[in-house]
Coordinates of C-alpha atoms in Angstrom, one line a residue:
X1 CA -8.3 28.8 16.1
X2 CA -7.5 27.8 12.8
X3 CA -7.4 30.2 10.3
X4 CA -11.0 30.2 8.1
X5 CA -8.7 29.1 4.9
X6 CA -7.0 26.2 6.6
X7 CA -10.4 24.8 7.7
X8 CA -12.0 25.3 3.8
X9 CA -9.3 23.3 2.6
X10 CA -9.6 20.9 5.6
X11 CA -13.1 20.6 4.8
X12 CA -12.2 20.1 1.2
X13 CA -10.0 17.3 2.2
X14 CA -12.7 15.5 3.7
X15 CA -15.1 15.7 1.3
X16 CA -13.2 14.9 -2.0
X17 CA -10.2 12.7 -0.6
X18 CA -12.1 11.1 2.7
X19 CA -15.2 10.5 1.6
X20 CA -15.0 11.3 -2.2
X21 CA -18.6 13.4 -2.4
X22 CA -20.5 13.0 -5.6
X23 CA -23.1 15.3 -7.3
X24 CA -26.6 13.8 -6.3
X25 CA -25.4 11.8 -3.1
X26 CA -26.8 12.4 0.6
X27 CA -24.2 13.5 3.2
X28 CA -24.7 12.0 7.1
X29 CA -22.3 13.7 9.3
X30 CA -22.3 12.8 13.0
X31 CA -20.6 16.2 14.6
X32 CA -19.4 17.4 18.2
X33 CA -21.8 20.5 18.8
X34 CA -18.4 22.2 20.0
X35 CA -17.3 22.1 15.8
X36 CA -20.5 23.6 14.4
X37 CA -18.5 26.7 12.9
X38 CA -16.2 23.9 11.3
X39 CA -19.4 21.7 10.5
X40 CA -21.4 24.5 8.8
X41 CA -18.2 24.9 6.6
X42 CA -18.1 21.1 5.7
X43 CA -22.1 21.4 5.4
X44 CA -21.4 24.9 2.9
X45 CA -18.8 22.3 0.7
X46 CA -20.9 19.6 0.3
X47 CA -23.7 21.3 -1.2
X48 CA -21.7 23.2 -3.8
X49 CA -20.4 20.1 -4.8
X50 CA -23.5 18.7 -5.5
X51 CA -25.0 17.2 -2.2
X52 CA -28.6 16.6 -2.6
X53 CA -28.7 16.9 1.5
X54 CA -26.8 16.9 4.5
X55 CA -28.0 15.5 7.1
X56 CA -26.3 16.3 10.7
X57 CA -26.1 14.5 13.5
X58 CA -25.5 16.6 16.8
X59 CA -23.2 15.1 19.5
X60 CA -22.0 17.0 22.5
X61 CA -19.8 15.4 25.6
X62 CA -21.8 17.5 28.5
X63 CA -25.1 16.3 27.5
X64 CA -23.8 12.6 27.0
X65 CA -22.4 12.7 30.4
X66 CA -25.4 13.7 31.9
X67 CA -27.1 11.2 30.4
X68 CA -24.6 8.6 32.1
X69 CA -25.1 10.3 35.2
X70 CA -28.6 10.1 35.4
X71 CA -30.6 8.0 33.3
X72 CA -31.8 4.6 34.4
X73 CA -30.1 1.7 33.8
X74 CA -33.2 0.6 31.1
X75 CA -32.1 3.6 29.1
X76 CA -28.3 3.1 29.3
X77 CA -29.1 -0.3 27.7
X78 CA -31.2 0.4 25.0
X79 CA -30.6 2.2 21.5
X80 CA -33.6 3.8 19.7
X81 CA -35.0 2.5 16.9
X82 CA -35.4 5.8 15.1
X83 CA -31.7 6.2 14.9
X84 CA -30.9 2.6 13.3
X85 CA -33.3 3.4 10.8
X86 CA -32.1 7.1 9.6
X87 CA -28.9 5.5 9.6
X88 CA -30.2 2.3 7.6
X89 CA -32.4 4.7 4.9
X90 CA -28.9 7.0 4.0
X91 CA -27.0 3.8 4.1
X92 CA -29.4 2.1 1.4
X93 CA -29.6 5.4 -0.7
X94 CA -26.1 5.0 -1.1
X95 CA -24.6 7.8 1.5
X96 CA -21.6 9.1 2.3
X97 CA -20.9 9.2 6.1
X98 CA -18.1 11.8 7.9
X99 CA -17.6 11.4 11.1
X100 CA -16.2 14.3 12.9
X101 CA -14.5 13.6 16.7
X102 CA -13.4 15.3 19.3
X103 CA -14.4 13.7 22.1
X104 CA -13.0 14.5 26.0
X105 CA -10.7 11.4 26.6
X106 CA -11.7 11.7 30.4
X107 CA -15.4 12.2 30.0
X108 CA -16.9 8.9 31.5
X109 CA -13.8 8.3 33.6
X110 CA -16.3 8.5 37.2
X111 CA -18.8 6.4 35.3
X112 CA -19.2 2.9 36.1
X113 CA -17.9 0.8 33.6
X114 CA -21.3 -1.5 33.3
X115 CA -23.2 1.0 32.1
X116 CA -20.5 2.5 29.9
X117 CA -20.4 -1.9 28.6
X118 CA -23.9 -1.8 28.6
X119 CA -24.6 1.3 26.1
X120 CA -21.8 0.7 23.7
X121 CA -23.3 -2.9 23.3
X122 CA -26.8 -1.8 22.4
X123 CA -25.4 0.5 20.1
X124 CA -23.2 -2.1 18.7
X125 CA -26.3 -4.3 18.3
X126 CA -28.3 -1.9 16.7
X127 CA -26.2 -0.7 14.5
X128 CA -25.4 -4.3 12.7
X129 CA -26.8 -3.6 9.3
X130 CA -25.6 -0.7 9.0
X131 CA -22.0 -1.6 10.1
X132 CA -21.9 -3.9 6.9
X133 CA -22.5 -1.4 5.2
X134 CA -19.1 0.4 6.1
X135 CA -17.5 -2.7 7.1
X136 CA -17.6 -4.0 3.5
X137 CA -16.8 -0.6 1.9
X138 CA -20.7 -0.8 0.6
X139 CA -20.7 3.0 0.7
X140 CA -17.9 6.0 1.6
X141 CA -16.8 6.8 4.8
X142 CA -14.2 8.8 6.7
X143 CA -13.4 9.7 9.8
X144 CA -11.4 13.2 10.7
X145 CA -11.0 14.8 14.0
X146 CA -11.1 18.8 15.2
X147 CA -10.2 20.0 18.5
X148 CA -12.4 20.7 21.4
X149 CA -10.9 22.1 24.6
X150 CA -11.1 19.4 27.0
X151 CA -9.6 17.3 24.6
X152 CA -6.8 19.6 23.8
X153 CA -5.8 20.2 27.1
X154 CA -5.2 17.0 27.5
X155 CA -2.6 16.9 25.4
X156 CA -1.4 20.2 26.5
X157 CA -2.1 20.5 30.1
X158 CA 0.0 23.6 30.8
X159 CA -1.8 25.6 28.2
X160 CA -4.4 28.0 28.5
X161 CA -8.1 26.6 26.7
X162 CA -7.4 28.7 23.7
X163 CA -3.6 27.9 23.5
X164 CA -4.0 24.8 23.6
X165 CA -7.0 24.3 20.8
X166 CA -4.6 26.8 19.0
X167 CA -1.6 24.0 19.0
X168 CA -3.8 20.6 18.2
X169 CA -5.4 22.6 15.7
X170 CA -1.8 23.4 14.4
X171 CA -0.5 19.6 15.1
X172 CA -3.8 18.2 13.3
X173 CA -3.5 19.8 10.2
X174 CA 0.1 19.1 9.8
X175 CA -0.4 15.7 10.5
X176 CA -3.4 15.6 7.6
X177 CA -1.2 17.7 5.3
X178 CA -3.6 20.5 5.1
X179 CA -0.5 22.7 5.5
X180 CA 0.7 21.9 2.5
X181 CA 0.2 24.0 -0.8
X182 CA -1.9 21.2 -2.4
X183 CA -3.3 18.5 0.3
X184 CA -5.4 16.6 -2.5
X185 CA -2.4 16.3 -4.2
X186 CA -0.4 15.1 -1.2
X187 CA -2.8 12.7 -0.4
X188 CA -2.1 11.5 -4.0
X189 CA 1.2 10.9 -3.5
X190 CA 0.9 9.7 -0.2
X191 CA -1.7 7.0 -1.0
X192 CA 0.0 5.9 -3.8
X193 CA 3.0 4.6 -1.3
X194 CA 0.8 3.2 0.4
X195 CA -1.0 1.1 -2.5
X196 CA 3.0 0.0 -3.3
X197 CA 3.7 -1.0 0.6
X198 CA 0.5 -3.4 0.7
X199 CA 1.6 -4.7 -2.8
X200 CA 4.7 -5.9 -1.2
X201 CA 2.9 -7.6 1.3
X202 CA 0.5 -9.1 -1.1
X203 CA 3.1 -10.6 -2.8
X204 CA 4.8 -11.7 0.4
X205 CA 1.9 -13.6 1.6
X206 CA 3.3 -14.6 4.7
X207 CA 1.6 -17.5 6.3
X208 CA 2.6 -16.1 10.0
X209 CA 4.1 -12.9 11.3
X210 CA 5.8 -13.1 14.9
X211 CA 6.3 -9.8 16.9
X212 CA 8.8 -9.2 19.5
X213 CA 9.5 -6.1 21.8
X214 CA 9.7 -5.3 25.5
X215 CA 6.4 -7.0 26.9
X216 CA 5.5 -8.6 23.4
X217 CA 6.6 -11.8 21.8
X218 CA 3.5 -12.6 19.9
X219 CA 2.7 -15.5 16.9
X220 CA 0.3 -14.1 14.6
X221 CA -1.0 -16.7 12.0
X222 CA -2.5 -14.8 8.6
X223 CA -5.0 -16.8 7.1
X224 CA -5.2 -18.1 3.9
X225 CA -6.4 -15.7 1.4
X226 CA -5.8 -12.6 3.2
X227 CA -5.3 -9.2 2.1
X228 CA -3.7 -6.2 3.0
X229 CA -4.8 -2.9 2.4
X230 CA -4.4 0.6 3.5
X231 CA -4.3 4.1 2.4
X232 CA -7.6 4.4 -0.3
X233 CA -10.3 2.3 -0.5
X234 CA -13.4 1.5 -3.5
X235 CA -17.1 1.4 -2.2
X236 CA -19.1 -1.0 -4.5
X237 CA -19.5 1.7 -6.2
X238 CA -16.5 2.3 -7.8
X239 CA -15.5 5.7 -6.1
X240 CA -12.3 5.9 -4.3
X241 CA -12.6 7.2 -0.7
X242 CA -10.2 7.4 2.3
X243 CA -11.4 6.2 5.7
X244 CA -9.4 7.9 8.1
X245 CA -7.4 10.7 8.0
X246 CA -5.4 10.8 8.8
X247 CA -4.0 7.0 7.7
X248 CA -0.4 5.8 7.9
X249 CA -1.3 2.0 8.0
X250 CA -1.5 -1.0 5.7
X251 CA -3.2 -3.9 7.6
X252 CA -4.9 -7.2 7.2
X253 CA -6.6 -10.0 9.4
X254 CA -5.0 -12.4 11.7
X255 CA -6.9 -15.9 12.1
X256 CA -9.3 -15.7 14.8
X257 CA -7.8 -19.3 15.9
X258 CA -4.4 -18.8 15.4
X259 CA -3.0 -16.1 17.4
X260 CA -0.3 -17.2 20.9
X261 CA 1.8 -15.2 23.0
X262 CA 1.6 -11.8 24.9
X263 CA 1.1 -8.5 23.7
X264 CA 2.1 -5.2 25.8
X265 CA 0.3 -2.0 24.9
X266 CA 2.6 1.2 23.9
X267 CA -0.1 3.9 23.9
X268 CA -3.0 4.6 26.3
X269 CA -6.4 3.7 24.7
X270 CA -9.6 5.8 24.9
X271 CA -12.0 3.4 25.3
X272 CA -15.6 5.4 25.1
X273 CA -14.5 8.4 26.7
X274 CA -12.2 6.1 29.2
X275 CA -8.6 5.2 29.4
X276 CA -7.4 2.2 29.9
X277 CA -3.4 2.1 29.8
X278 CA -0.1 -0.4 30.2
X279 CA -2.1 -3.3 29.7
X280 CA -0.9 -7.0 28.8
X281 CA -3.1 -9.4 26.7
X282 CA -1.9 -13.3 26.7
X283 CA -3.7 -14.8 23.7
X284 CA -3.7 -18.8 23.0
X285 CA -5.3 -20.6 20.2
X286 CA -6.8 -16.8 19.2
X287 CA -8.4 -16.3 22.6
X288 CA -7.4 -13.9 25.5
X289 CA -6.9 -15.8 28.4
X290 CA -5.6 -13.5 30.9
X291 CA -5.2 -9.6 31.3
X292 CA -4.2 -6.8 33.5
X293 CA -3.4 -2.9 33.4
X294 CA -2.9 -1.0 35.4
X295 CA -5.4 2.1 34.8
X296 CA -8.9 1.0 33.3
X297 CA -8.9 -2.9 34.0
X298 CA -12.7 -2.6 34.7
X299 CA -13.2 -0.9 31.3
X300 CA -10.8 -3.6 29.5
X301 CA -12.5 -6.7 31.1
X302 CA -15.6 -4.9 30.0
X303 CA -14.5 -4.3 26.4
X304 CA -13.1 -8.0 26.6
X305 CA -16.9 -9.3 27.5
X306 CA -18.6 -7.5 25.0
X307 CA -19.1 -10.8 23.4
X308 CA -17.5 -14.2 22.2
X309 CA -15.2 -12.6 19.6
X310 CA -14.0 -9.5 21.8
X311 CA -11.8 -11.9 23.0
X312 CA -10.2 -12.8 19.4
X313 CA -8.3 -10.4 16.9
X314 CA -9.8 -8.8 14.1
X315 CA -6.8 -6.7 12.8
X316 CA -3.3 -6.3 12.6
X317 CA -1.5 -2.8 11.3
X318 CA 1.5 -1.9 10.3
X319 CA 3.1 1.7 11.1
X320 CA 6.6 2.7 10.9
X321 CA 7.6 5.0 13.7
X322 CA 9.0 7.8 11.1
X323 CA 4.8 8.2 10.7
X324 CA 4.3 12.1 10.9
X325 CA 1.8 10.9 14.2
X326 CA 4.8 9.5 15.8
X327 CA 7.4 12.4 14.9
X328 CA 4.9 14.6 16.4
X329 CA 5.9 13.3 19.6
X330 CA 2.6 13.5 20.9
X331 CA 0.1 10.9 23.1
X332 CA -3.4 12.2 21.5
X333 CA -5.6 10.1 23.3
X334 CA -7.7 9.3 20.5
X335 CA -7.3 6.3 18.8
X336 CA -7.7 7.7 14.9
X337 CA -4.6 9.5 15.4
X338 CA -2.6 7.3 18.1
X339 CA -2.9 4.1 15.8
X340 CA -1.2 6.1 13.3
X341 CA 1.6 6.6 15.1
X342 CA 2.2 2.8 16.0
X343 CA 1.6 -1.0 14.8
X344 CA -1.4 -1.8 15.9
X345 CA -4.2 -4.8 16.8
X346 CA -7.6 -5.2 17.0
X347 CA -9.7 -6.6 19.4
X348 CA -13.0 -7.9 17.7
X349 CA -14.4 -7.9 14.4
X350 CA -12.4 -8.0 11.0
X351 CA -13.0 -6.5 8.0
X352 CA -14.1 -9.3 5.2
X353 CA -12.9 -6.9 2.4
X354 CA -9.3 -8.7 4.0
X355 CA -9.7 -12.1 2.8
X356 CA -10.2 -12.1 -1.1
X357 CA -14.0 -12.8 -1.2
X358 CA -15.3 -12.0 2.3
X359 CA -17.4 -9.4 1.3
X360 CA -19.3 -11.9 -0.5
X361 CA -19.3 -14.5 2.3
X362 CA -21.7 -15.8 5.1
X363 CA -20.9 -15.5 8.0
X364 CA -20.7 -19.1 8.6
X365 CA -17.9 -18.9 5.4
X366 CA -15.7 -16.0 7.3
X367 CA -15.6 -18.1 10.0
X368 CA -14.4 -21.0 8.1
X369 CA -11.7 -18.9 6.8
X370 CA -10.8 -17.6 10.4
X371 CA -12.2 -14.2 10.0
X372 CA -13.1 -12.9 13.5
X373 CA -16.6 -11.6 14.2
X374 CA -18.2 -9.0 17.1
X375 CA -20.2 -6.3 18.3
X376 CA -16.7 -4.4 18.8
X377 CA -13.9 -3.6 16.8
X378 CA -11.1 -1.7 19.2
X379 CA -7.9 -1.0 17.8
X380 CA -5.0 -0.4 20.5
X381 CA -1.8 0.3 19.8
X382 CA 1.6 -2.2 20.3
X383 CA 4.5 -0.4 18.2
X384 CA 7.6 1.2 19.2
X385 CA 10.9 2.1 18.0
X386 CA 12.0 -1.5 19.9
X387 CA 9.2 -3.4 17.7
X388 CA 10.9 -6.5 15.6
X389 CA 8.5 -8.3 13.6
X390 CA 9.5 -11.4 11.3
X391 CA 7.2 -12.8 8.4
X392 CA 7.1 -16.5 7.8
X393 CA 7.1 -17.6 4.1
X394 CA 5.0 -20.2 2.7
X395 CA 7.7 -22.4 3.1
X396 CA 8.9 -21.5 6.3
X397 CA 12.0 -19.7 5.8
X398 CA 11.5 -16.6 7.8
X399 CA 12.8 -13.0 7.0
X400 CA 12.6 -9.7 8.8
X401 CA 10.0 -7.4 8.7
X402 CA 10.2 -5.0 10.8
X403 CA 13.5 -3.6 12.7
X404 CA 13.3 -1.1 15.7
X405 CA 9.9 -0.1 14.3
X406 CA 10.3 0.8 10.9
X407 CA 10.7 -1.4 7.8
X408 CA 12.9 -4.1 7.0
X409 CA 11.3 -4.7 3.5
X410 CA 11.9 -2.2 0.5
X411 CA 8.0 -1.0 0.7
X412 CA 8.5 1.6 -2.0
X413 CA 9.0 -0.8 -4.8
X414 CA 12.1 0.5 -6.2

């Protein structure tokens, strides 16, 4: 177990560099039961900063499983009303939302994939207006992760429980910087390189980027108007917040239309407490049009049905592999962390803050502009230290990129 210190200034992190707490605002934190000690301690911050409540919402894997086990298919499929509108009322008092994970990669592996489909798309339903609320940086959120035991023996199968909660403990909060003597002020520095890599890009403003590597050979057209961003974000607000820690991405929006080739995955993806892993999408005109893996191909053609646009990309991210996820040399089975230690795509909906804008835009106006739209948004990761990727300019010279997964561009605008 992490030491009580470490977690305070973990806990710090969260609240002043993820979601950037202010006196007077309401906290929502969804939270695995296994992390109250941890979630009392976040709870504790928050109100001597000047919370004016916390509100927690309890998750916890053996109840949820049992609930997949058991409950009738009417059930499964339905998402109560009560819960989209707590999460509506903090959402239009202005909230901040934390989301704490640590959920058992192999939880619903025995479950049938229909009714894992059919729950994630009531949710997904349900949850629409308040999505946009995060989805167009409307209010702070973050996301962090703590350990629970099934999910750190997964990583570290020939530890004992405690051993191994002991070492992803230890890799987590090296990876967020909470080792360091001052991890606000890392974070700092650290988004601050991250603000001068999307800059680059920015100015770039590449009209296509083609990816190559063992499995992938992918054209990736960038609409016009897009953005990139990573690192920091502003809510409407004005208050600066970081959405994931940890973060080593900048990223934007391919056009939902123009998007060829194959794509091989590099990391297994947890899917809602499944795996599906070495799959191979083949995409034309922005659609997947054929498929395979081999572990989880039920769960992926699930994910790919979720609706019209879980066929069509909503992100692409750009990792280098010297990302301190990466060096770790660990798989962690959990998307927040593995698409930190990778380039990544996502299957689904795009963020409008991508295109300059979109936040302001109809949805009949994203589409226009080739901004993908869904219930989902699953990112899964494609990088590698054999990753090339080339940008096309405006006026179709090309130059490199990416080279053996780390960048060919000077990103650190010196």
């Amino acid at each position: 177990m992490a030491s009580i210190e470490l977690q305070e200034k973990y806990a710090e992190l969260a609240l002043k560099t993820g979601v950037n707490l202010q006196k007077g605002q309401a906290l929502m934190i969804n939270a695995p039961l296994e992390g109250a000690d941890f979630t009392k301690i976040v709870a504790r911050r928050a109100y001597e900063i000047g919370a004016k409540d916390v509100h927690i919402n309890w998750v916890d894997d053996e109840l949820t499983l049992l609930k997949y086990q058991y409950a009738p298919d009417e059930v499964i499929a339905s998402f109560p009303e009560w819960r989209v509108k707590l999460h509506d009322e903090f959402a239009e008092d202005g909230a901040a939302i934390l989301h704490i994970r640590s959920t058992n990669p192999d939880l619903l592996k025995d479950i049938d994939p229909s009714r894992v489909a059919a729950a994630n798309k009531a949710a997904a339903e349900a949850m629409v207006n308040f999505r946009k609320y995060t989805m167009n940086d409307k209010i702070p959120w973050s996301i962090i992760s703590i350990p629970s035991k099934d999910w750190a023996q997964k990583i570290f199968p020939d530890k004992s429980p405690e051993d191994a909660v002991e070492s992803l403990w230890e890799a987590i909060l090296k990876i967020v910087r909470v080792d360091q003597a001052d991890p606000l002020a890392a974070w700092d520095k650290h988004n601050a390189t991250l603000k001068k890599a999307r800059e680059v890009l920015n100015n770039k403003n590449y009209k296509k980027l083609i990816l190559k590597a063992p499995g992938t050979e992918l054209d990736l057209e960038l609409p016009e108007g897009h953005i990139w961003k990573g690192g920091s974000a502003v809510a409407e607000t004005g208050v600066t917040f970081n959405p994931n820690i940890p973060t080593e991405e900048v990223f934007s929006l391919p056009h939902k239309y123009g998007v060829n080739g194959t794509v091989s995955s590099t990391k297994p993806l947890n899917y809602g407490g499944s795996l599906i892993d070495n799959f191979q999408l083949t995409f034309k005109d922005g659609k997947v049009v054929d498929f395979k893996a081999e572990e989880g191909e039920e769960v992926l053609k699930h994910l790919l049905n979720s609706d019209e646009g879980a066929r069509r990309l909503g992100e692409i991210a750009l990792v280098p592999d010297e990302s301190p996820v990466s060096q770790s040399g660990l798989i962690f089975y959990n998307t927040l962390f593995d698409e930190n230690a990778s380039c990544h795509i996502a299957l689904g909906k795009a963020y409008p803050t991508n295109l300059k804008g979109g936040s302001e835009m109809s949805d009949e106006e994203l589409d226009k502009h080739g901004v993908n739209d869904s219930l989902i948004h699953v990112d899964f990761m494609i990088g590698s230290d054999k990753l090339d990727i080339d940008g096309i300019k405006q006026d179709g010279t090309t130059e490199p990129v990416f080279r053996k997964g780390t960048w060919a561009l000077n990103v650190k605008g010196e």
